[in-house]
XYZ file of C-alpha atoms in Angstrom:
762
model
C 68.889 -26.572 -44.230
C 67.670 -29.656 -46.123
C 64.406 -29.467 -48.066
C 61.555 -29.368 -45.596
C 58.169 -30.972 -45.494
C 55.803 -28.203 -44.414
C 52.194 -28.423 -43.222
C 50.097 -25.250 -43.139
C 46.887 -25.186 -41.110
C 44.499 -22.526 -42.399
C 43.927 -21.027 -45.846
C 43.660 -17.353 -44.991
C 46.057 -14.790 -46.464
C 48.783 -15.501 -43.905
C 48.777 -19.260 -44.388
C 48.565 -19.062 -48.186
C 51.327 -16.489 -48.472
C 53.611 -18.417 -46.109
C 53.078 -21.549 -48.212
C 53.792 -19.691 -51.452
C 56.952 -18.008 -50.173
C 58.386 -21.137 -48.578
C 57.833 -23.030 -51.825
C 59.207 -20.227 -54.001
C 62.404 -20.011 -51.947
C 62.990 -23.765 -52.270
C 60.981 -25.643 -54.922
C 62.180 -28.942 -53.399
C 60.044 -28.367 -50.342
C 56.872 -30.419 -50.047
C 54.154 -28.083 -48.795
C 50.565 -29.013 -48.013
C 47.887 -26.590 -46.845
C 44.590 -27.548 -45.211
C 41.536 -25.274 -45.269
C 38.243 -26.534 -43.873
C 36.154 -24.132 -45.991
C 35.620 -23.969 -49.742
C 37.993 -21.815 -51.850
C 35.410 -19.039 -52.243
C 34.239 -19.011 -48.641
C 35.291 -15.863 -46.862
C 33.623 -13.903 -44.129
C 35.024 -10.442 -44.789
C 34.826 -8.143 -47.762
C 37.698 -5.699 -48.273
C 41.317 -5.854 -47.163
C 43.540 -2.792 -46.609
C 47.306 -3.080 -47.028
C 49.922 -0.426 -46.311
C 52.612 0.729 -48.712
C 55.178 -0.794 -46.345
C 53.537 -4.225 -46.592
C 53.192 -3.922 -50.360
C 56.881 -3.056 -50.612
C 57.729 -6.267 -48.784
C 55.461 -8.277 -51.093
C 57.007 -6.663 -54.187
C 60.499 -7.529 -53.017
C 59.630 -11.095 -51.991
C 57.379 -12.115 -54.880
C 56.918 -9.727 -57.836
C 54.348 -12.090 -59.377
C 51.971 -11.742 -56.430
C 52.638 -8.016 -56.222
C 51.812 -7.484 -59.897
C 48.573 -9.460 -59.581
C 47.508 -7.450 -56.528
C 48.578 -4.161 -58.048
C 46.168 -4.687 -60.914
C 43.249 -5.048 -58.500
C 43.876 -2.315 -55.954
C 41.568 0.589 -55.269
C 43.642 3.549 -54.026
C 42.575 6.722 -52.263
C 44.023 9.389 -49.959
C 41.147 10.915 -48.000
C 39.517 10.186 -44.667
C 36.013 11.608 -44.163
C 34.685 12.097 -40.656
C 30.958 12.777 -40.532
C 29.725 14.017 -37.191
C 26.567 15.928 -36.311
C 25.791 16.649 -39.916
C 29.234 18.014 -40.789
C 31.863 16.285 -42.872
C 35.532 16.996 -42.276
C 37.995 15.619 -44.803
C 41.671 14.986 -44.187
C 43.853 14.053 -47.133
C 47.275 12.607 -47.803
C 46.800 9.266 -46.046
C 47.424 6.830 -48.904
C 45.325 3.653 -48.731
C 45.213 0.596 -50.964
C 42.461 -2.030 -50.731
C 41.081 -4.966 -52.637
C 38.440 -7.611 -52.126
C 39.300 -10.427 -49.755
C 38.074 -12.963 -52.326
C 40.365 -11.376 -54.894
C 43.330 -11.574 -52.538
C 42.618 -15.234 -51.819
C 42.214 -16.002 -55.544
C 45.602 -14.439 -56.322
C 47.249 -16.442 -53.551
C 45.472 -19.672 -54.566
C 46.759 -19.277 -58.112
C 50.279 -18.521 -56.953
C 50.341 -21.543 -54.641
C 49.118 -23.837 -57.429
C 51.644 -22.438 -59.913
C 54.448 -23.098 -57.455
C 53.277 -26.612 -56.626
C 51.749 -26.168 -53.161
C 49.088 -28.800 -52.470
C 45.859 -27.086 -51.391
C 43.293 -29.255 -49.609
C 39.995 -27.366 -49.325
C 36.928 -28.536 -47.423
C 39.322 -30.618 -45.327
C 39.895 -30.330 -41.616
C 43.612 -30.356 -40.835
C 44.902 -33.081 -38.538
C 46.004 -31.795 -35.113
C 49.340 -29.998 -35.122
C 50.891 -32.609 -32.853
C 49.934 -35.337 -35.309
C 51.261 -33.349 -38.286
C 54.541 -32.733 -36.474
C 55.220 -36.461 -36.531
C 55.537 -36.457 -40.336
C 56.269 -32.816 -41.248
C 59.386 -30.826 -40.404
C 57.492 -27.551 -39.940
C 53.863 -26.942 -38.989
C 52.584 -23.422 -39.645
C 49.437 -22.752 -37.620
C 47.523 -20.000 -39.398
C 44.165 -21.134 -38.066
C 42.851 -17.765 -36.944
C 41.617 -15.992 -33.877
C 39.979 -19.147 -32.487
C 43.025 -21.278 -33.272
C 42.573 -24.924 -32.312
C 46.348 -25.325 -32.379
C 46.826 -22.557 -29.843
C 44.092 -23.965 -27.634
C 45.510 -27.506 -27.760
C 48.922 -26.291 -26.590
C 47.851 -23.388 -24.402
C 50.217 -24.558 -21.666
C 53.153 -23.789 -23.972
C 51.914 -20.803 -26.002
C 50.484 -19.061 -22.921
C 47.589 -17.279 -24.643
C 45.903 -14.275 -23.015
C 42.598 -13.396 -24.638
C 40.622 -10.252 -23.845
C 37.025 -9.752 -24.982
C 36.082 -6.127 -25.573
C 32.982 -4.041 -24.991
C 31.688 -3.282 -28.490
C 29.585 -5.376 -30.830
C 30.349 -5.081 -34.538
C 29.287 -6.622 -37.832
C 31.055 -6.811 -41.239
C 28.811 -5.809 -44.128
C 29.195 -4.494 -47.667
C 27.589 -1.905 -49.936
C 27.430 -2.145 -53.724
C 29.061 1.182 -54.467
C 32.533 2.585 -53.917
C 32.941 5.190 -51.204
C 35.310 7.934 -52.289
C 37.213 7.987 -48.980
C 37.796 6.061 -45.782
C 34.641 7.117 -43.952
C 33.901 7.314 -40.260
C 30.336 8.308 -39.486
C 28.905 8.835 -36.018
C 25.202 8.338 -35.316
C 23.797 9.612 -32.025
C 20.599 7.622 -31.594
C 18.024 7.446 -28.834
C 19.739 4.236 -27.712
C 23.296 5.595 -27.702
C 26.196 6.254 -30.038
C 26.810 4.018 -33.062
C 29.627 4.279 -35.578
C 30.311 3.247 -39.145
C 33.740 2.428 -40.556
C 33.673 2.201 -44.344
C 36.115 2.046 -47.253
C 36.061 1.063 -50.943
C 37.637 -2.170 -52.108
C 36.399 -2.556 -55.695
C 35.912 0.132 -58.308
C 34.600 -1.960 -61.185
C 31.232 -3.571 -61.786
C 28.209 -1.335 -61.448
C 29.832 1.226 -59.241
C 32.173 -0.847 -57.136
C 31.944 -2.153 -53.594
C 32.724 -0.954 -50.089
C 33.292 -2.625 -46.752
C 30.978 -1.271 -44.054
C 31.535 -2.135 -40.391
C 28.880 -1.058 -37.911
C 29.986 -0.932 -34.287
C 28.513 0.094 -30.937
C 28.815 -0.617 -27.226
C 27.142 -3.818 -26.013
C 24.571 -1.887 -23.970
C 23.659 0.266 -26.987
C 23.352 -2.844 -29.153
C 20.915 -4.368 -26.673
C 18.966 -1.155 -26.096
C 18.484 -0.830 -29.864
C 17.113 -4.375 -30.007
C 19.786 -5.844 -32.257
C 20.023 -8.825 -29.925
C 16.445 -9.785 -30.875
C 16.676 -9.250 -34.655
C 17.351 -11.948 -37.208
C 20.367 -11.395 -39.526
C 18.347 -9.845 -42.364
C 16.590 -7.442 -39.995
C 19.944 -6.428 -38.473
C 21.365 -5.561 -41.885
C 18.263 -3.576 -42.804
C 18.345 -1.666 -39.490
C 22.033 -0.771 -39.983
C 21.261 0.585 -43.458
C 18.542 2.816 -42.013
C 20.757 4.176 -39.230
C 23.439 5.131 -41.750
C 21.198 5.986 -44.691
C 23.036 9.268 -45.344
C 26.418 7.590 -45.635
C 24.937 4.964 -47.960
C 22.869 7.363 -50.035
C 19.813 5.284 -49.166
C 21.359 2.123 -50.663
C 21.021 -1.260 -48.951
C 23.728 -3.223 -47.206
C 24.445 -6.882 -47.806
C 25.786 -9.636 -45.626
C 27.921 -12.715 -46.166
C 26.716 -14.881 -43.306
C 27.760 -11.923 -41.151
C 26.989 -12.011 -37.446
C 27.424 -9.573 -34.600
C 30.538 -10.344 -32.598
C 32.939 -8.815 -30.103
C 36.590 -8.241 -30.822
C 39.117 -10.481 -29.090
C 42.662 -9.299 -28.444
C 44.978 -12.306 -28.575
C 48.468 -12.205 -27.035
C 50.728 -15.243 -26.650
C 53.753 -15.630 -24.399
C 55.371 -17.852 -27.035
C 54.747 -18.291 -30.737
C 56.406 -21.650 -31.313
C 56.294 -25.101 -29.790
C 58.770 -27.604 -31.146
C 58.341 -27.533 -34.928
C 54.965 -25.747 -34.762
C 54.731 -21.972 -35.155
C 51.807 -19.544 -34.908
C 51.284 -16.753 -37.426
C 48.590 -14.138 -38.006
C 45.513 -14.074 -35.790
C 46.509 -17.364 -34.189
C 49.502 -15.553 -32.679
C 48.107 -12.032 -32.213
C 45.222 -9.800 -33.188
C 44.953 -6.055 -33.777
C 41.645 -4.206 -33.876
C 40.165 -3.618 -37.321
C 39.975 0.148 -36.746
C 43.644 0.411 -37.697
C 43.307 -2.158 -40.508
C 46.192 -4.366 -39.460
C 44.936 -7.963 -39.262
C 45.760 -9.046 -42.808
C 48.790 -6.763 -42.870
C 50.276 -8.465 -39.795
C 49.535 -11.941 -41.137
C 51.220 -11.217 -44.485
C 54.221 -9.661 -42.750
C 54.451 -12.703 -40.456
C 54.578 -14.926 -43.543
C 57.332 -12.786 -45.063
C 59.418 -12.861 -41.887
C 58.917 -16.584 -41.285
C 59.942 -17.516 -44.826
C 62.990 -15.260 -44.647
C 64.111 -16.661 -41.292
C 63.711 -20.263 -42.452
C 65.854 -19.363 -45.463
C 68.514 -17.488 -43.490
C 68.995 -19.612 -40.379
C 70.964 -22.887 -40.341
C 68.439 -24.822 -38.246
C 64.682 -24.744 -37.779
C 64.800 -23.928 -34.026
C 67.043 -20.953 -34.816
C 64.699 -19.888 -37.596
C 61.625 -19.937 -35.350
C 63.475 -18.038 -32.620
C 64.650 -15.432 -35.149
C 61.130 -15.083 -36.562
C 59.651 -14.345 -33.154
C 62.501 -11.989 -32.194
C 61.968 -10.036 -35.415
C 58.196 -9.864 -35.336
C 57.308 -9.537 -31.669
C 58.443 -5.898 -31.220
C 56.560 -4.871 -34.369
C 53.435 -6.724 -33.309
C 53.595 -5.361 -29.759
C 53.808 -1.816 -31.095
C 50.914 -2.428 -33.493
C 48.787 -4.012 -30.779
C 49.466 -1.053 -28.503
C 48.282 1.344 -31.217
C 45.309 -0.889 -32.014
C 44.311 -1.051 -28.364
C 44.393 2.740 -28.116
C 42.187 2.944 -31.211
C 39.831 0.261 -29.919
C 39.438 2.054 -26.590
C 38.764 5.329 -28.357
C 35.806 3.827 -30.184
C 34.621 1.978 -27.084
C 34.494 5.297 -25.268
C 33.199 7.336 -28.194
C 30.382 8.887 -26.177
C 33.068 10.694 -24.148
C 34.084 12.752 -27.182
C 30.823 13.574 -28.930
C 30.518 16.978 -27.292
C 33.898 18.141 -28.568
C 33.899 20.844 -31.264
C 33.529 19.056 -34.626
C 37.019 19.689 -35.966
C 38.673 18.830 -32.662
C 36.605 15.654 -32.646
C 37.921 14.863 -36.137
C 41.514 15.564 -35.105
C 41.039 13.407 -32.004
C 39.728 10.529 -34.103
C 42.583 10.759 -36.595
C 45.231 10.738 -33.857
C 43.505 8.196 -31.600
C 46.126 5.431 -32.029
C 49.072 7.843 -31.596
C 50.494 6.638 -34.924
C 49.169 9.703 -36.688
C 50.343 12.796 -34.820
C 49.973 16.548 -35.078
C 53.183 16.957 -37.068
C 52.500 13.941 -39.243
C 48.973 15.179 -39.988
C 50.298 18.651 -40.747
C 52.553 17.139 -43.404
C 49.690 15.106 -44.862
C 47.098 17.872 -44.814
C 48.363 21.253 -43.670
C 45.025 22.993 -44.247
C 43.045 20.545 -42.121
C 45.570 20.898 -39.292
C 45.622 24.692 -39.575
C 41.834 24.814 -39.234
C 41.947 22.483 -36.208
C 44.524 24.788 -34.582
C 42.440 27.847 -35.428
C 39.316 26.305 -33.893
C 41.329 25.409 -30.773
C 42.453 29.028 -30.431
C 46.056 28.875 -31.608
C 47.232 32.242 -32.986
C 48.682 31.944 -36.525
C 51.995 30.117 -36.492
C 51.583 28.990 -32.878
C 51.805 25.266 -32.097
C 49.207 24.103 -29.534
C 51.880 23.556 -26.882
C 52.692 27.278 -26.896
C 49.171 28.470 -26.134
C 48.613 29.850 -22.612
C 46.611 28.199 -19.864
C 45.131 29.843 -16.762
C 44.722 28.365 -13.284
C 43.124 30.928 -10.942
C 45.309 34.051 -11.143
C 48.279 32.146 -12.588
C 48.595 32.198 -16.370
C 51.069 29.662 -17.728
C 52.625 30.874 -20.949
C 52.714 27.388 -22.447
C 51.456 23.867 -21.771
C 54.793 22.230 -20.821
C 55.455 21.180 -17.216
C 58.771 19.960 -15.838
C 57.469 17.008 -13.873
C 58.460 16.500 -10.219
C 61.619 14.377 -10.103
C 63.204 13.210 -6.859
C 66.905 14.073 -6.937
C 67.922 12.544 -3.565
C 70.553 15.258 -3.202
C 69.515 17.183 -0.076
C 71.227 17.053 3.304
C 68.886 16.859 6.302
C 66.108 18.047 4.020
C 67.989 21.206 3.007
C 67.946 22.096 -0.705
C 71.357 23.343 -1.782
C 73.382 24.403 -4.787
C 72.461 21.244 -6.658
C 68.772 22.143 -6.461
C 69.482 25.727 -7.496
C 71.366 24.563 -10.570
C 69.022 21.673 -11.391
C 65.743 23.559 -11.062
C 67.197 26.846 -12.275
C 68.461 25.198 -15.465
C 65.046 23.723 -16.206
C 63.370 27.070 -15.508
C 65.731 28.723 -17.992
C 64.744 25.983 -20.465
C 61.398 27.564 -21.320
C 58.729 25.354 -19.706
C 55.550 27.064 -18.565
C 55.718 25.419 -15.129
C 58.640 23.843 -13.267
C 57.810 21.583 -10.316
C 60.008 20.729 -7.355
C 60.566 17.136 -6.388
C 58.290 15.840 -3.636
C 59.201 18.123 -0.735
C 58.641 16.295 2.538
C 56.699 17.787 5.423
C 58.702 16.090 8.212
C 61.956 14.182 8.719
C 59.913 10.974 9.099
C 58.059 11.803 5.881
C 61.185 11.507 3.735
C 61.594 8.671 1.245
C 65.385 8.642 1.609
C 67.994 10.578 3.608
C 68.556 12.625 0.428
C 64.998 13.934 0.099
C 64.316 17.657 0.346
C 62.035 19.058 3.041
C 60.148 22.090 4.217
C 59.714 21.437 7.927
C 62.069 24.184 9.182
C 62.352 27.938 8.596
C 65.919 27.392 7.348
C 64.646 25.076 4.618
C 62.067 27.708 3.719
C 64.835 30.289 3.303
C 66.833 27.890 1.125
C 63.811 27.376 -1.119
C 63.285 31.149 -1.238
C 66.752 31.518 -2.772
C 65.809 29.085 -5.582
C 62.377 30.647 -6.145
C 63.933 34.105 -6.390
C 66.432 32.853 -8.970
C 63.653 31.393 -11.102
C 61.525 34.527 -10.930
C 64.475 36.859 -11.549
C 66.348 34.949 -14.255
C 63.516 33.052 -15.960
C 60.626 35.535 -16.010
C 57.481 33.962 -17.356
C 58.251 30.546 -15.852
C 55.989 29.534 -12.972
C 57.481 27.551 -10.095
C 55.427 24.902 -8.304
C 55.893 23.180 -4.948
C 54.894 19.537 -4.518
C 54.266 18.574 -0.894
C 54.109 14.995 0.333
C 54.828 12.410 3.009
C 56.444 9.059 2.211
C 54.285 6.934 4.519
C 55.208 3.265 4.363
C 57.650 3.833 1.463
C 60.115 5.842 3.564
C 63.471 5.125 5.208
C 64.983 3.646 2.038
C 68.291 3.949 0.218
C 69.017 6.518 -2.468
C 67.542 5.364 -5.762
C 70.882 4.453 -7.350
C 71.915 2.486 -4.242
C 68.841 0.226 -4.302
C 65.397 1.526 -5.113
C 62.879 0.820 -2.307
C 65.525 -1.089 -0.341
C 65.543 -0.290 3.412
C 68.541 1.558 4.822
C 71.298 -0.623 6.220
C 71.366 1.608 9.298
C 69.823 4.815 10.592
C 66.250 3.820 9.825
C 63.398 5.913 11.154
C 59.947 4.533 12.065
C 57.304 4.484 9.346
C 53.597 5.281 9.554
C 50.678 4.370 7.288
C 46.903 3.958 7.358
C 47.421 0.239 8.062
C 50.408 -1.823 9.255
C 51.216 -3.287 5.823
C 54.817 -3.250 4.532
C 55.450 -2.137 0.949
C 57.544 -5.240 0.197
C 56.540 -8.030 2.578
C 59.567 -9.605 4.192
C 61.822 -6.778 2.997
C 60.331 -3.427 3.946
C 59.773 -2.148 7.454
C 56.268 -2.700 8.884
C 54.684 0.748 9.393
C 52.716 1.818 12.455
C 48.978 2.373 11.943
C 48.268 6.062 12.464
C 46.110 7.126 15.399
C 43.638 10.002 15.293
C 46.093 12.236 17.182
C 48.875 11.404 14.745
C 46.614 12.211 11.787
C 46.014 15.634 13.314
C 49.751 16.151 13.738
C 50.496 15.200 10.137
C 47.761 17.496 8.894
C 49.456 20.318 10.790
C 52.823 19.385 9.260
C 51.305 19.864 5.797
C 49.836 23.267 6.655
C 53.069 24.440 8.265
C 54.991 23.427 5.153
C 52.421 25.147 2.924
C 52.847 28.394 4.857
C 56.621 28.172 4.381
C 56.028 27.510 0.668
C 53.876 30.623 0.490
C 56.590 32.672 2.204
C 59.167 31.248 -0.209
C 57.093 32.611 -3.106
C 56.010 29.471 -4.956
C 53.339 30.103 -7.618
C 51.463 26.800 -7.290
C 51.168 23.999 -4.747
C 50.578 20.350 -5.566
C 49.489 17.788 -2.989
C 51.124 14.416 -3.658
C 48.394 11.759 -3.358
C 49.995 9.228 -5.716
C 52.627 6.497 -5.951
C 51.835 4.772 -2.681
C 53.041 7.566 -0.430
C 51.057 8.416 2.670
C 48.004 10.175 1.212
C 47.917 7.767 -1.722
C 47.941 4.788 0.626
C 44.771 6.110 2.288
C 43.035 6.126 -1.103
C 43.837 2.569 -2.225
C 41.859 -0.390 -0.836
C 45.044 -2.467 -1.145
C 46.883 -0.322 1.402
C 44.064 1.004 3.573
C 42.495 -1.749 5.699
C 41.228 0.501 8.484
C 37.910 -0.179 10.149
C 37.336 3.340 11.482
C 35.963 6.372 9.625
C 39.117 6.618 7.524
C 38.792 3.167 5.941
C 36.329 0.948 4.127
C 34.318 2.786 1.477
C 35.941 5.102 -1.041
C 34.268 8.044 0.683
C 35.938 7.042 3.952
C 39.309 6.421 2.292
C 39.090 9.907 0.795
C 38.432 11.506 4.154
C 41.989 12.098 5.395
C 43.471 13.225 2.019
C 40.581 15.674 1.680
C 41.104 16.922 5.232
C 44.736 17.605 4.391
C 43.764 19.276 1.125
C 41.207 21.504 2.850
C 43.669 22.483 5.555
C 46.354 23.362 3.019
C 43.915 25.199 0.764
C 42.863 27.306 3.741
C 46.404 28.591 4.339
C 47.451 28.752 0.677
C 46.736 32.155 -0.965
C 43.326 32.295 -2.659
C 44.666 33.495 -5.997
C 47.304 30.780 -6.306
C 46.256 27.384 -7.691
C 46.431 24.010 -5.997
C 46.690 20.747 -7.880
C 46.621 17.110 -6.768
C 48.703 14.248 -8.129
C 46.815 10.939 -8.223
C 47.577 7.349 -9.170
C 44.604 6.658 -11.410
C 45.091 2.899 -11.214
C 47.096 0.606 -8.961
C 47.764 -1.800 -11.863
C 46.775 -4.558 -9.444
C 43.669 -6.647 -8.867
C 41.417 -5.237 -6.178
C 43.092 -1.828 -6.235
C 42.053 1.621 -7.384
C 40.337 1.503 -10.771
C 39.874 4.124 -13.473
C 36.271 4.527 -12.279
C 37.503 5.130 -8.726
C 39.989 7.693 -10.038
C 37.194 9.712 -11.622
C 35.314 9.748 -8.306
C 38.474 10.740 -6.424
C 39.199 13.523 -8.904
C 35.616 14.790 -8.627
C 35.951 14.917 -4.846
C 39.159 16.948 -4.953
C 37.708 19.262 -7.607
C 34.661 19.844 -5.389
C 37.040 20.847 -2.592
C 38.817 23.374 -4.800
C 41.520 21.516 -6.726
C 42.296 23.503 -9.854
C 43.783 20.590 -11.802
C 44.595 16.908 -11.369
C 48.076 15.610 -12.214
C 47.281 12.098 -13.422
C 49.896 9.418 -12.866
C 49.453 5.688 -12.178
C 50.784 2.879 -10.043
C 53.735 2.522 -7.667
C 51.216 1.838 -4.893
C 51.944 -1.878 -4.427
C 55.134 -3.751 -5.223
C 53.408 -6.518 -7.214
C 51.815 -4.170 -9.764
C 51.658 -5.106 -13.464
C 51.785 -1.872 -15.446
C 51.037 -1.743 -19.163
C 53.872 0.501 -20.279
C 54.002 2.224 -23.641
C 54.081 5.592 -25.312
C 51.837 8.072 -23.481
C 50.486 5.067 -21.588
C 48.966 7.074 -18.717
C 47.247 9.652 -20.912
C 43.959 7.719 -21.266
C 43.466 8.012 -17.502
C 44.016 11.771 -17.636
C 41.662 12.035 -20.587
C 38.937 10.130 -18.766
C 39.226 12.292 -15.649
C 39.153 15.451 -17.772
C 36.037 14.277 -19.584
C 34.049 12.742 -16.746
C 35.129 14.811 -13.744
C 35.172 18.084 -15.674
C 38.465 19.235 -14.159
C 41.645 20.325 -15.977
C 44.340 17.642 -16.067
C 48.078 17.285 -16.391
C 49.066 14.215 -18.414
C 52.332 12.467 -17.596
C 54.091 9.233 -18.507
C 56.262 8.446 -21.550
C 55.374 11.695 -23.298
C 58.697 12.291 -24.975
C 58.344 14.565 -27.999
C 56.947 17.993 -28.731
C 54.839 16.298 -31.379
C 53.214 14.183 -28.637
C 52.501 17.324 -26.605
C 50.924 19.129 -29.565
C 48.848 16.068 -30.436
C 47.510 15.527 -26.919
C 46.682 19.201 -26.382
C 44.979 19.733 -29.740
C 42.945 16.535 -29.417
C 41.591 17.709 -26.066
C 43.022 14.765 -24.149
C 44.820 16.937 -21.637
C 45.382 20.563 -20.713
C 49.037 20.361 -19.719
C 51.791 17.808 -20.352
C 54.401 16.975 -17.713
C 57.709 15.534 -18.877
C 60.461 14.171 -16.644
C 63.187 12.176 -18.422
C 63.229 14.432 -21.511
C 64.109 17.309 -19.193
C 66.929 15.293 -17.660
C 68.258 14.613 -21.152
C 67.805 18.222 -22.239
C 67.181 20.981 -19.669
C 66.264 23.305 -22.568
C 63.767 20.886 -24.065
C 61.013 23.504 -24.475
C 63.320 26.089 -26.052
C 64.570 23.496 -28.495
C 60.998 22.418 -29.272
C 60.236 26.021 -30.217
C 63.355 26.294 -32.371
C 62.669 23.009 -34.160
C 59.138 24.164 -34.990
C 60.266 27.612 -36.070
C 58.153 29.225 -33.374
C 58.904 32.692 -32.030
C 56.287 34.255 -29.805
C 55.021 34.875 -26.284
C 54.663 31.164 -25.484
C 58.400 30.822 -24.890
C 61.326 33.179 -24.634
C 65.044 32.516 -24.857
C 66.900 34.051 -21.894
C 69.008 36.947 -23.130
C 72.366 35.214 -22.445
C 71.233 32.174 -24.483
C 69.747 33.884 -27.534
C 72.821 33.293 -29.641
C 72.123 29.571 -29.307
C 68.504 29.768 -30.434
C 69.323 28.198 -33.795
C 70.613 24.670 -34.264
C 74.424 24.704 -34.700
C 75.781 23.880 -38.129
C 77.292 20.459 -38.661
C 79.797 19.045 -41.119
C 78.697 18.190 -44.646
C 77.159 14.788 -45.193
C 76.422 15.211 -48.907
C 79.884 14.637 -50.351
C 79.911 13.909 -54.114
C 79.501 10.239 -54.949
C 82.233 8.524 -56.990
C 81.398 8.494 -60.704
C 83.322 5.300 -61.549
C 83.943 1.997 -59.793
C 87.139 0.385 -61.069
C 87.926 -3.267 -60.458
């Protein structure tokens, strides 16, 4: 690629480092950077960089790395101060320096390399620069004018969040990354603090004070001038500051904005750093992401034969990393937004919850960093010595589960006329032998018309009850200690479809049966069958179908019964305002929409043995505008708990075809956590929980009581046994079946440590 003329808009770390790298890789390039502020103007204090980012800097530009290395403050500890107690977790490895120092190093490097820096100068619009420059790098921040001017191409989505925060500094060096929680008469406030300079008269620390908008207003911060705000913050956190004052640098209270763009380039213009994406400061990734963007952009421009290919390669490389970071940052942001939900946790569990809030630090990871801290958190939780949290027992009525792992209900579409057969015996029996505390059936349908597909299992005949009895007996006889649960449901408007692998949610080509629902609304307009609106008499009949099936489940010997009120099936479609448009007593308000599902629950609970638990599976959000919200889900869960539900199995979505889920690791867990906290009922978390480390982390943090896993148990029927073996756990929480004990240790493999050659001969 011929020498480029490059324009850089914005003199923050990302823009400066991109300019320096592009110039260093090809000194023939003409590079000009515009920054509207003065060289020393900066509105933050300290900057935290990870070892990974520093490694990239060292490899790309040893001169910059050496200059930064000389300035870094390093520390390992995180202090969490909560209700007068400080818990310290070590082994985390931070490096920070002053933002002014970072900018000075980058200014000097740019000048040494020959980059033209134009301070106190507003950059021309990107479109104008593109007429005379080959590449325009827009590093103009979270309120990027470039992004705004070309919003039709970049497709920005900007979300304002619920907390107010302010960046301040203290003239002494904290000895750890400090989180301090203040419970005031106005609400909960939090401090995030870390050192960034160790010299001078004791060094300097960044201090961020954050609180919910309503707390900020109740405390009167909205009426204070800047100096009064700073003084008030210092008083609230006087203990953390040792009575010292805080200082400001034209700091103002603001709300965090999450920026996501559909595209990062437009012609020869490319977005980097906060112009392209933002990540909440609580995981310290803003500067890190910007610097890594600069590294990737410079490398791609160097490696690719043309500029369009370079910009495409840059986005392909960076987008997955940024998406993952933003997902973690959003989890962290939400944790602090909802801090008042956690303040009544035991102090060490609260600390563990805070440390693992983004899901990037996990139970196993934290155990490696600070084994003693993790051991004490386990001890406080009630784990016997050497027992991972997932292998602690949990009681529901008279049923004690030996561990916290649930084999989630998974439709197998392998029954004939509703009859479970040898496939179900082998499938469910294998998972029961695999060590989970609770194995759930697929959704077992209460009538032929209540099936999803012709392959769905049922419990509407005595013969089906006998077939289930055979499977239950196998589980109880051959996998003692494993509980077996029955999930009952009715497909509603989502029935009469093909087997999943033949076309998910596609209507049958022939042999369709009529569908029923609260309202005559098809699942997929123009594709799905239009269901009949249920009459009062038909509601009574369906209620009886559920109780008849429950009685057969009792006779079959199931240990637990779950009522399926999720995923858009019949009972779920009564709950959602998107699928229930009735004008009688079963529609309208949430209380009315709850009426029929609660009637079914009450009827089933009446015939289900008193000592055996009943749970309810809910979709905690419809992932669609106007549908069930997280707030609604809490109210729904409270209602079922008041009627005797022993736990809520918290799923999401699949209620309407045009949903827009936000997938990701453990993505449904926050809904379970909220229901557990606000409704005061035990919960089962489900959804992209894939590792035993995830299960231990969620349990120990108090985010859930049980974890249900589906796909991992398809991949490995003995997932729980293997989790025990990999953690070196032997105890009552899991037991290898006698015929399998010889396989309780990982098989040996061939050597991979062959001697390396001593000489290389040409």
